[in-house]
Amino acid sequence: HPRHIAMMSEPIVARPVEARLRVPREPVELDHIDVERHGKMLRCRIVLSVGEQKYPAMAQAADGPLAEPELAARVALDALRAAGAVGASFHGIGMITIANCNYLVATVRDAADGVARAGAVPLLDSMAWSAALAVLRAAGTDTPVDMRPSAGPPLRTATYA
């Protein structure tokens, strides 16, 4: 369509989005994560550390194809809210492969202006661990990510009949 082609030839200007989300000034660390399966249900508990303070959060959801990373991302964002961060809501999670490496990408949406922000972390240890880190990065924290396999926090996965 001629109009579409004309729009494509216009210059594209990228402007940085101002950080409107309020996050702790100290580094946020993913201290602990537990994922338990109870039949067709998942339960996730996450503890974040901000300085000397610990902020736990827990939730459960029905099991499904991306239930574990989605639940972990939501719980990590809940723990971040408990630490005083406000203004972001969970928007979604997905997986992408780049150069034979799988990444989990999480997005949050700023409640004030509706801008979506994304964070990506390589899938090296577990889907839950990577999803929690990805959503923390999307929310704007300075959460350190160790790229070595099995470098994440203690992860306990249990399955119950």
Coordinates of N, CA and C in Angstrom, one line a residue:
H1 N 0.9 -1.2 0.0 CA 0.0 0.0 0.0 C 0.9 1.2 0.0
P2 N 0.7 2.2 -0.9 CA 1.5 3.4 -1.0 C 1.7 4.2 0.3
R3 N 0.6 4.3 1.0 CA 0.7 5.1 2.2 C 1.6 4.4 3.3
H4 N 1.5 3.1 3.3 CA 2.3 2.3 4.2 C 3.8 2.5 3.9
I5 N 4.1 2.5 2.6 CA 5.5 2.6 2.2 C 6.0 4.0 2.5
A6 N 5.2 5.0 2.4 CA 5.6 6.4 2.7 C 5.9 6.5 4.2
M7 N 5.1 5.8 5.0 CA 5.3 5.8 6.5 C 6.6 5.1 6.8
M8 N 6.9 4.1 6.1 CA 8.1 3.3 6.4 C 9.4 4.1 6.1
S9 N 9.3 5.0 5.1 CA 10.5 5.8 4.8 C 10.7 7.0 5.7
E10 N 9.8 7.3 6.6 CA 10.0 8.4 7.5 C 11.0 8.0 8.6
P11 N 11.8 8.9 9.0 CA 12.8 8.6 10.0 C 12.2 8.1 11.3
I12 N 12.8 7.1 11.9 CA 12.4 6.6 13.2 C 13.3 7.2 14.3
V13 N 12.7 7.8 15.3 CA 13.5 8.4 16.4 C 13.2 7.6 17.6
A14 N 14.2 7.1 18.2 CA 14.0 6.3 19.5 C 14.4 7.3 20.7
R15 N 13.5 7.4 21.6 CA 13.7 8.2 22.8 C 13.7 7.3 24.0
P16 N 14.7 7.5 24.9 CA 14.7 6.7 26.1 C 13.5 7.0 27.0
V17 N 12.9 6.0 27.6 CA 11.8 6.1 28.5 C 12.3 6.5 29.8
E18 N 11.8 7.5 30.4 CA 12.2 7.9 31.8 C 11.7 6.8 32.7
A19 N 12.6 6.5 33.7 CA 12.2 5.5 34.7 C 11.2 6.1 35.6
R20 N 9.9 5.6 35.6 CA 8.9 6.1 36.5 C 8.6 5.1 37.6
L21 N 9.1 3.9 37.4 CA 8.8 2.9 38.4 C 9.7 3.2 39.6
R22 N 9.1 3.0 40.8 CA 9.9 3.2 42.0 C 10.5 1.9 42.5
V23 N 11.8 1.8 42.5 CA 12.4 0.6 43.0 C 13.4 0.9 44.1
P24 N 13.8 0.0 44.9 CA 14.7 0.3 46.0 C 16.1 0.7 45.4
R25 N 16.7 1.7 46.1 CA 18.0 2.2 45.6 C 19.1 1.1 45.8
E26 N 19.0 0.3 46.8 CA 20.0 -0.7 47.0 C 19.7 -1.9 46.1
P27 N 20.8 -2.7 45.8 CA 20.6 -3.8 44.9 C 19.6 -4.8 45.4
V28 N 18.7 -5.3 44.6 CA 17.7 -6.3 44.9 C 18.3 -7.7 44.6
E29 N 18.3 -8.6 45.5 CA 18.9 -9.9 45.2 C 17.8 -11.0 45.4
L30 N 17.8 -11.9 44.5 CA 16.9 -13.1 44.6 C 17.5 -14.0 45.6
D31 N 17.0 -14.0 46.8 CA 17.6 -14.8 47.9 C 17.2 -16.3 47.8
H32 N 16.0 -16.5 47.6 CA 15.5 -17.9 47.6 C 14.2 -18.1 46.8
I33 N 14.1 -19.3 46.2 CA 12.9 -19.6 45.4 C 12.5 -21.0 45.6
D34 N 11.3 -21.3 45.9 CA 10.8 -22.7 46.0 C 9.6 -22.8 45.0
V35 N 9.6 -23.9 44.3 CA 8.4 -24.2 43.4 C 8.0 -25.6 43.8
E36 N 6.7 -25.8 44.2 CA 6.2 -27.1 44.5 C 5.0 -27.4 43.6
R37 N 4.9 -28.7 43.2 CA 3.8 -29.1 42.4 C 2.9 -30.0 43.4
H38 N 1.7 -29.7 43.4 CA 0.7 -30.5 44.2 C -0.4 -30.9 43.2
G39 N -0.2 -32.1 42.6 CA -1.2 -32.5 41.6 C -1.1 -31.6 40.4
K40 N -2.2 -30.9 40.1 CA -2.3 -30.0 39.0 C -2.1 -28.5 39.4
M41 N -1.6 -28.3 40.6 CA -1.3 -26.9 41.1 C 0.1 -26.7 41.3
L42 N 0.6 -25.5 41.1 CA 1.9 -25.1 41.4 C 1.9 -24.0 42.6
R43 N 2.8 -24.1 43.5 CA 3.0 -23.1 44.5 C 4.4 -22.6 44.4
C44 N 4.5 -21.3 44.5 CA 5.8 -20.6 44.4 C 6.0 -19.7 45.5
R45 N 7.2 -19.8 46.2 CA 7.6 -18.8 47.2 C 8.9 -18.2 46.9
I46 N 9.0 -16.9 47.0 CA 10.2 -16.2 46.6 C 10.6 -15.3 47.8
V47 N 11.9 -15.2 48.1 CA 12.3 -14.2 49.1 C 13.4 -13.3 48.4
L48 N 13.1 -12.0 48.4 CA 14.1 -11.0 47.9 C 14.8 -10.4 49.1
S49 N 16.0 -10.0 48.8 CA 16.8 -9.3 49.8 C 17.1 -7.9 49.3
V50 N 16.9 -6.9 50.1 CA 17.2 -5.5 49.8 C 18.0 -5.1 51.0
G51 N 19.3 -5.0 50.9 CA 20.2 -4.7 52.0 C 20.0 -5.9 53.0
E52 N 19.7 -5.5 54.3 CA 19.6 -6.6 55.3 C 18.1 -7.1 55.4
Q53 N 17.2 -6.4 54.7 CA 15.8 -6.7 54.8 C 15.4 -7.9 53.8
K54 N 14.5 -8.8 54.3 CA 14.0 -9.9 53.4 C 12.5 -9.6 53.2
Y55 N 12.1 -9.9 51.9 CA 10.7 -9.6 51.5 C 10.2 -10.9 50.8
P56 N 9.4 -11.7 51.5 CA 8.8 -12.9 50.9 C 7.5 -12.6 50.2
A57 N 7.2 -13.5 49.3 CA 5.9 -13.5 48.6 C 5.6 -14.9 48.2
M58 N 4.3 -15.3 48.1 CA 3.9 -16.6 47.7 C 2.6 -16.6 47.0
A59 N 2.4 -17.5 46.1 CA 1.2 -17.6 45.3 C 1.1 -19.0 44.7
Q60 N -0.1 -19.4 44.3 CA -0.2 -20.7 43.6 C -1.1 -20.5 42.4
A61 N -1.0 -21.4 41.4 CA -1.7 -21.3 40.2 C -1.8 -22.7 39.6
A62 N -2.7 -22.9 38.7 CA -2.9 -24.2 38.0 C -1.7 -24.4 37.1
D63 N -1.2 -25.7 37.0 CA -0.1 -26.0 36.2 C -0.4 -25.9 34.7
G64 N 0.5 -25.6 33.9 CA 0.3 -25.5 32.4 C 1.6 -25.3 31.7
P65 N 1.6 -25.0 30.4 CA 2.9 -24.9 29.6 C 3.9 -23.9 30.1
L66 N 3.4 -22.7 30.4 CA 4.3 -21.6 30.9 C 3.9 -21.2 32.4
A67 N 3.2 -22.1 33.1 CA 2.8 -21.7 34.4 C 3.9 -21.5 35.4
E68 N 4.9 -22.3 35.4 CA 6.0 -22.1 36.3 C 6.7 -20.7 36.2
P69 N 7.2 -20.4 35.0 CA 7.8 -19.1 34.9 C 6.9 -17.9 35.1
E70 N 5.6 -18.0 34.6 CA 4.7 -16.9 34.8 C 4.4 -16.7 36.3
L71 N 4.2 -17.8 37.1 CA 3.9 -17.7 38.5 C 5.1 -17.1 39.2
A72 N 6.3 -17.6 38.9 CA 7.6 -17.1 39.5 C 7.7 -15.6 39.2
A73 N 7.4 -15.1 38.0 CA 7.5 -13.7 37.7 C 6.5 -12.9 38.5
R74 N 5.3 -13.4 38.6 CA 4.3 -12.7 39.3 C 4.7 -12.6 40.8
V75 N 5.2 -13.7 41.4 CA 5.5 -13.7 42.8 C 6.7 -12.8 43.0
A76 N 7.7 -12.8 42.1 CA 8.8 -11.9 42.3 C 8.4 -10.4 42.3
L77 N 7.4 -10.1 41.4 CA 6.9 -8.7 41.4 C 6.2 -8.4 42.7
D78 N 5.4 -9.4 43.2 CA 4.7 -9.2 44.5 C 5.7 -8.9 45.6
A79 N 6.8 -9.7 45.6 CA 7.9 -9.5 46.7 C 8.5 -8.1 46.5
L80 N 8.7 -7.7 45.3 CA 9.2 -6.3 45.0 C 8.3 -5.2 45.5
R81 N 7.0 -5.5 45.4 CA 6.0 -4.5 45.9 C 6.1 -4.5 47.4
A82 N 6.3 -5.6 48.0 CA 6.5 -5.7 49.5 C 7.7 -4.9 49.9
A83 N 8.7 -4.8 49.1 CA 9.9 -4.0 49.4 C 9.7 -2.5 49.1
G84 N 8.5 -2.1 48.7 CA 8.2 -0.7 48.6 C 8.2 -0.2 47.1
A85 N 8.4 -1.1 46.2 CA 8.3 -0.7 44.8 C 6.9 -0.7 44.4
V86 N 6.5 0.3 43.7 CA 5.1 0.4 43.2 C 5.1 0.8 41.7
G87 N 4.0 0.7 41.1 CA 3.8 1.3 39.8 C 3.9 0.3 38.6
A88 N 4.2 -0.9 38.9 CA 4.4 -1.9 37.8 C 3.4 -3.0 38.0
S89 N 2.8 -3.5 36.9 CA 2.0 -4.7 36.9 C 2.6 -5.7 35.9
F90 N 2.4 -6.9 36.2 CA 2.9 -8.0 35.3 C 2.2 -7.9 34.0
H91 N 2.9 -8.0 32.9 CA 2.3 -7.9 31.6 C 2.4 -9.2 30.8
G92 N 3.5 -10.0 30.9 CA 3.6 -11.2 30.2 C 5.0 -11.8 30.3
I93 N 5.1 -13.0 29.8 CA 6.4 -13.7 29.8 C 6.4 -14.6 28.6
G94 N 7.6 -14.8 28.0 CA 7.8 -15.6 26.8 C 9.2 -16.1 26.8
M95 N 9.4 -17.0 25.8 CA 10.8 -17.6 25.6 C 11.2 -17.3 24.2
I96 N 12.5 -17.0 24.1 CA 13.0 -16.7 22.7 C 14.4 -17.4 22.7
T97 N 14.8 -17.8 21.5 CA 16.1 -18.4 21.3 C 16.9 -17.5 20.4
I98 N 18.1 -17.2 20.8 CA 19.0 -16.4 20.1 C 20.4 -17.1 20.1
A99 N 20.9 -17.4 18.9 CA 22.2 -18.0 18.8 C 22.3 -19.3 19.7
N100 N 21.3 -20.1 19.6 CA 21.3 -21.4 20.4 C 21.2 -21.2 21.9
C101 N 20.8 -20.1 22.4 CA 20.6 -19.9 23.8 C 19.2 -19.4 24.0
N102 N 18.5 -20.1 25.0 CA 17.1 -19.8 25.3 C 17.1 -18.7 26.4
Y103 N 16.3 -17.7 26.1 CA 16.1 -16.6 27.1 C 14.6 -16.5 27.5
L104 N 14.4 -16.2 28.8 CA 13.1 -15.8 29.2 C 13.0 -14.3 29.2
V105 N 11.9 -13.8 28.6 CA 11.7 -12.4 28.5 C 10.4 -12.1 29.3
A106 N 10.5 -11.2 30.3 CA 9.3 -10.8 31.1 C 9.1 -9.3 30.8
T107 N 7.8 -8.9 30.8 CA 7.4 -7.5 30.6 C 6.5 -7.1 31.8
V108 N 6.7 -5.9 32.2 CA 5.8 -5.2 33.1 C 5.3 -3.9 32.5
R109 N 4.2 -3.5 33.0 CA 3.6 -2.3 32.4 C 3.5 -1.2 33.5
D110 N 3.9 0.0 33.2 CA 3.9 1.1 34.1 C 2.5 1.5 34.3
A111 N 2.0 1.6 35.5 CA 0.6 2.0 35.7 C 0.3 3.4 35.4
A112 N 1.4 4.3 35.5 CA 1.2 5.7 35.3 C 1.0 6.0 33.8
D113 N 1.8 5.5 32.9 CA 1.8 5.9 31.5 C 1.5 4.7 30.6
G114 N 1.4 3.5 31.1 CA 1.1 2.3 30.3 C 2.3 1.8 29.5
V115 N 3.5 2.4 29.7 CA 4.6 1.9 28.9 C 5.0 0.5 29.4
A116 N 5.3 -0.3 28.4 CA 5.8 -1.7 28.8 C 7.3 -1.7 28.8
R117 N 7.8 -2.4 29.8 CA 9.3 -2.5 29.9 C 9.6 -4.0 29.9
A118 N 10.7 -4.4 29.4 CA 11.1 -5.8 29.3 C 12.4 -6.1 29.9
G119 N 12.6 -7.3 30.4 CA 13.9 -7.8 30.9 C 14.1 -9.2 30.5
A120 N 15.3 -9.5 30.1 CA 15.6 -10.9 29.6 C 16.7 -11.5 30.3
V121 N 16.6 -12.8 30.6 CA 17.7 -13.5 31.3 C 17.8 -14.9 30.6
P122 N 19.1 -15.3 30.4 CA 19.3 -16.6 29.8 C 18.7 -17.7 30.7
L123 N 18.2 -18.7 30.1 CA 17.6 -19.9 30.8 C 18.8 -20.8 31.1
L124 N 19.4 -20.7 32.2 CA 20.6 -21.5 32.6 C 20.4 -22.5 33.7
D125 N 19.5 -22.1 34.6 CA 19.3 -23.0 35.8 C 17.9 -23.6 35.8
S126 N 16.9 -22.7 36.0 CA 15.5 -23.2 36.0 C 14.7 -22.1 35.4
M127 N 13.5 -22.5 34.9 CA 12.6 -21.5 34.3 C 12.1 -20.5 35.4
A128 N 11.8 -21.0 36.6 CA 11.4 -20.1 37.7 C 12.4 -19.1 38.0
W129 N 13.7 -19.5 38.2 CA 14.8 -18.6 38.6 C 14.9 -17.5 37.5
S130 N 15.0 -18.0 36.3 CA 15.2 -17.0 35.2 C 14.1 -16.1 35.0
A131 N 12.8 -16.6 35.2 CA 11.7 -15.7 35.1 C 11.6 -14.6 36.2
A132 N 12.0 -15.0 37.4 CA 12.0 -14.1 38.5 C 13.0 -13.0 38.2
L133 N 14.2 -13.4 37.8 CA 15.2 -12.4 37.5 C 14.8 -11.5 36.3
A134 N 14.2 -12.1 35.3 CA 13.8 -11.3 34.1 C 12.7 -10.2 34.5
V135 N 11.8 -10.6 35.4 CA 10.8 -9.6 35.8 C 11.4 -8.5 36.7
L136 N 12.3 -8.9 37.5 CA 13.0 -7.9 38.3 C 13.8 -6.9 37.5
R137 N 14.4 -7.4 36.4 CA 15.2 -6.5 35.5 C 14.2 -5.6 34.8
A138 N 13.0 -6.2 34.4 CA 12.1 -5.4 33.6 C 11.5 -4.2 34.5
A139 N 11.4 -4.5 35.8 CA 10.9 -3.5 36.7 C 12.0 -2.4 37.0
G140 N 13.2 -2.6 36.6 CA 14.2 -1.6 36.7 C 15.2 -1.8 37.9
T141 N 15.2 -3.0 38.5 CA 16.1 -3.2 39.6 C 17.5 -3.4 39.1
D142 N 18.5 -3.3 39.9 CA 19.9 -3.6 39.6 C 20.2 -5.0 40.1
T143 N 19.3 -6.0 39.9 CA 19.5 -7.3 40.3 C 20.6 -8.0 39.6
P144 N 21.7 -8.4 40.3 CA 22.8 -9.1 39.6 C 22.3 -10.4 39.0
V145 N 22.9 -10.7 37.8 CA 22.6 -12.0 37.1 C 23.9 -12.6 36.8
D146 N 24.1 -13.8 37.4 CA 25.3 -14.6 37.2 C 25.0 -15.5 36.0
M147 N 25.8 -15.4 34.9 CA 25.5 -16.1 33.7 C 26.0 -17.6 33.7
R148 N 26.6 -18.0 34.8 CA 27.1 -19.4 34.9 C 25.9 -20.3 35.2
P149 N 25.8 -21.5 34.6 CA 24.8 -22.5 35.0 C 24.9 -22.8 36.5
S150 N 23.7 -23.0 37.1 CA 23.6 -23.3 38.5 C 24.2 -22.3 39.4
A151 N 24.2 -21.0 39.0 CA 24.8 -19.9 39.8 C 23.7 -19.2 40.6
G152 N 22.4 -19.6 40.4 CA 21.3 -19.0 41.0 C 21.1 -19.3 42.5
P153 N 20.1 -18.8 43.1 CA 19.8 -19.0 44.5 C 19.4 -20.5 44.7
P154 N 19.4 -20.9 45.9 CA 18.9 -22.3 46.1 C 17.5 -22.5 45.6
L155 N 17.3 -23.4 44.7 CA 16.0 -23.7 44.2 C 15.5 -25.1 44.6
R156 N 14.4 -25.1 45.2 CA 13.8 -26.4 45.6 C 12.6 -26.7 44.8
T157 N 12.6 -27.7 44.1 CA 11.4 -28.1 43.3 C 10.9 -29.5 43.9
A158 N 9.7 -29.5 44.3 CA 9.1 -30.7 44.9 C 7.8 -31.1 44.1
T159 N 7.6 -32.3 44.0 CA 6.3 -32.8 43.4 C 5.6 -33.7 44.3
Y160 N 4.4 -33.4 44.5 CA 3.5 -34.2 45.4 C 2.4 -34.8 44.7
A161 N 2.0 -36.0 45.0 CA 0.9 -36.7 44.3 C -0.4 -36.0 44.6

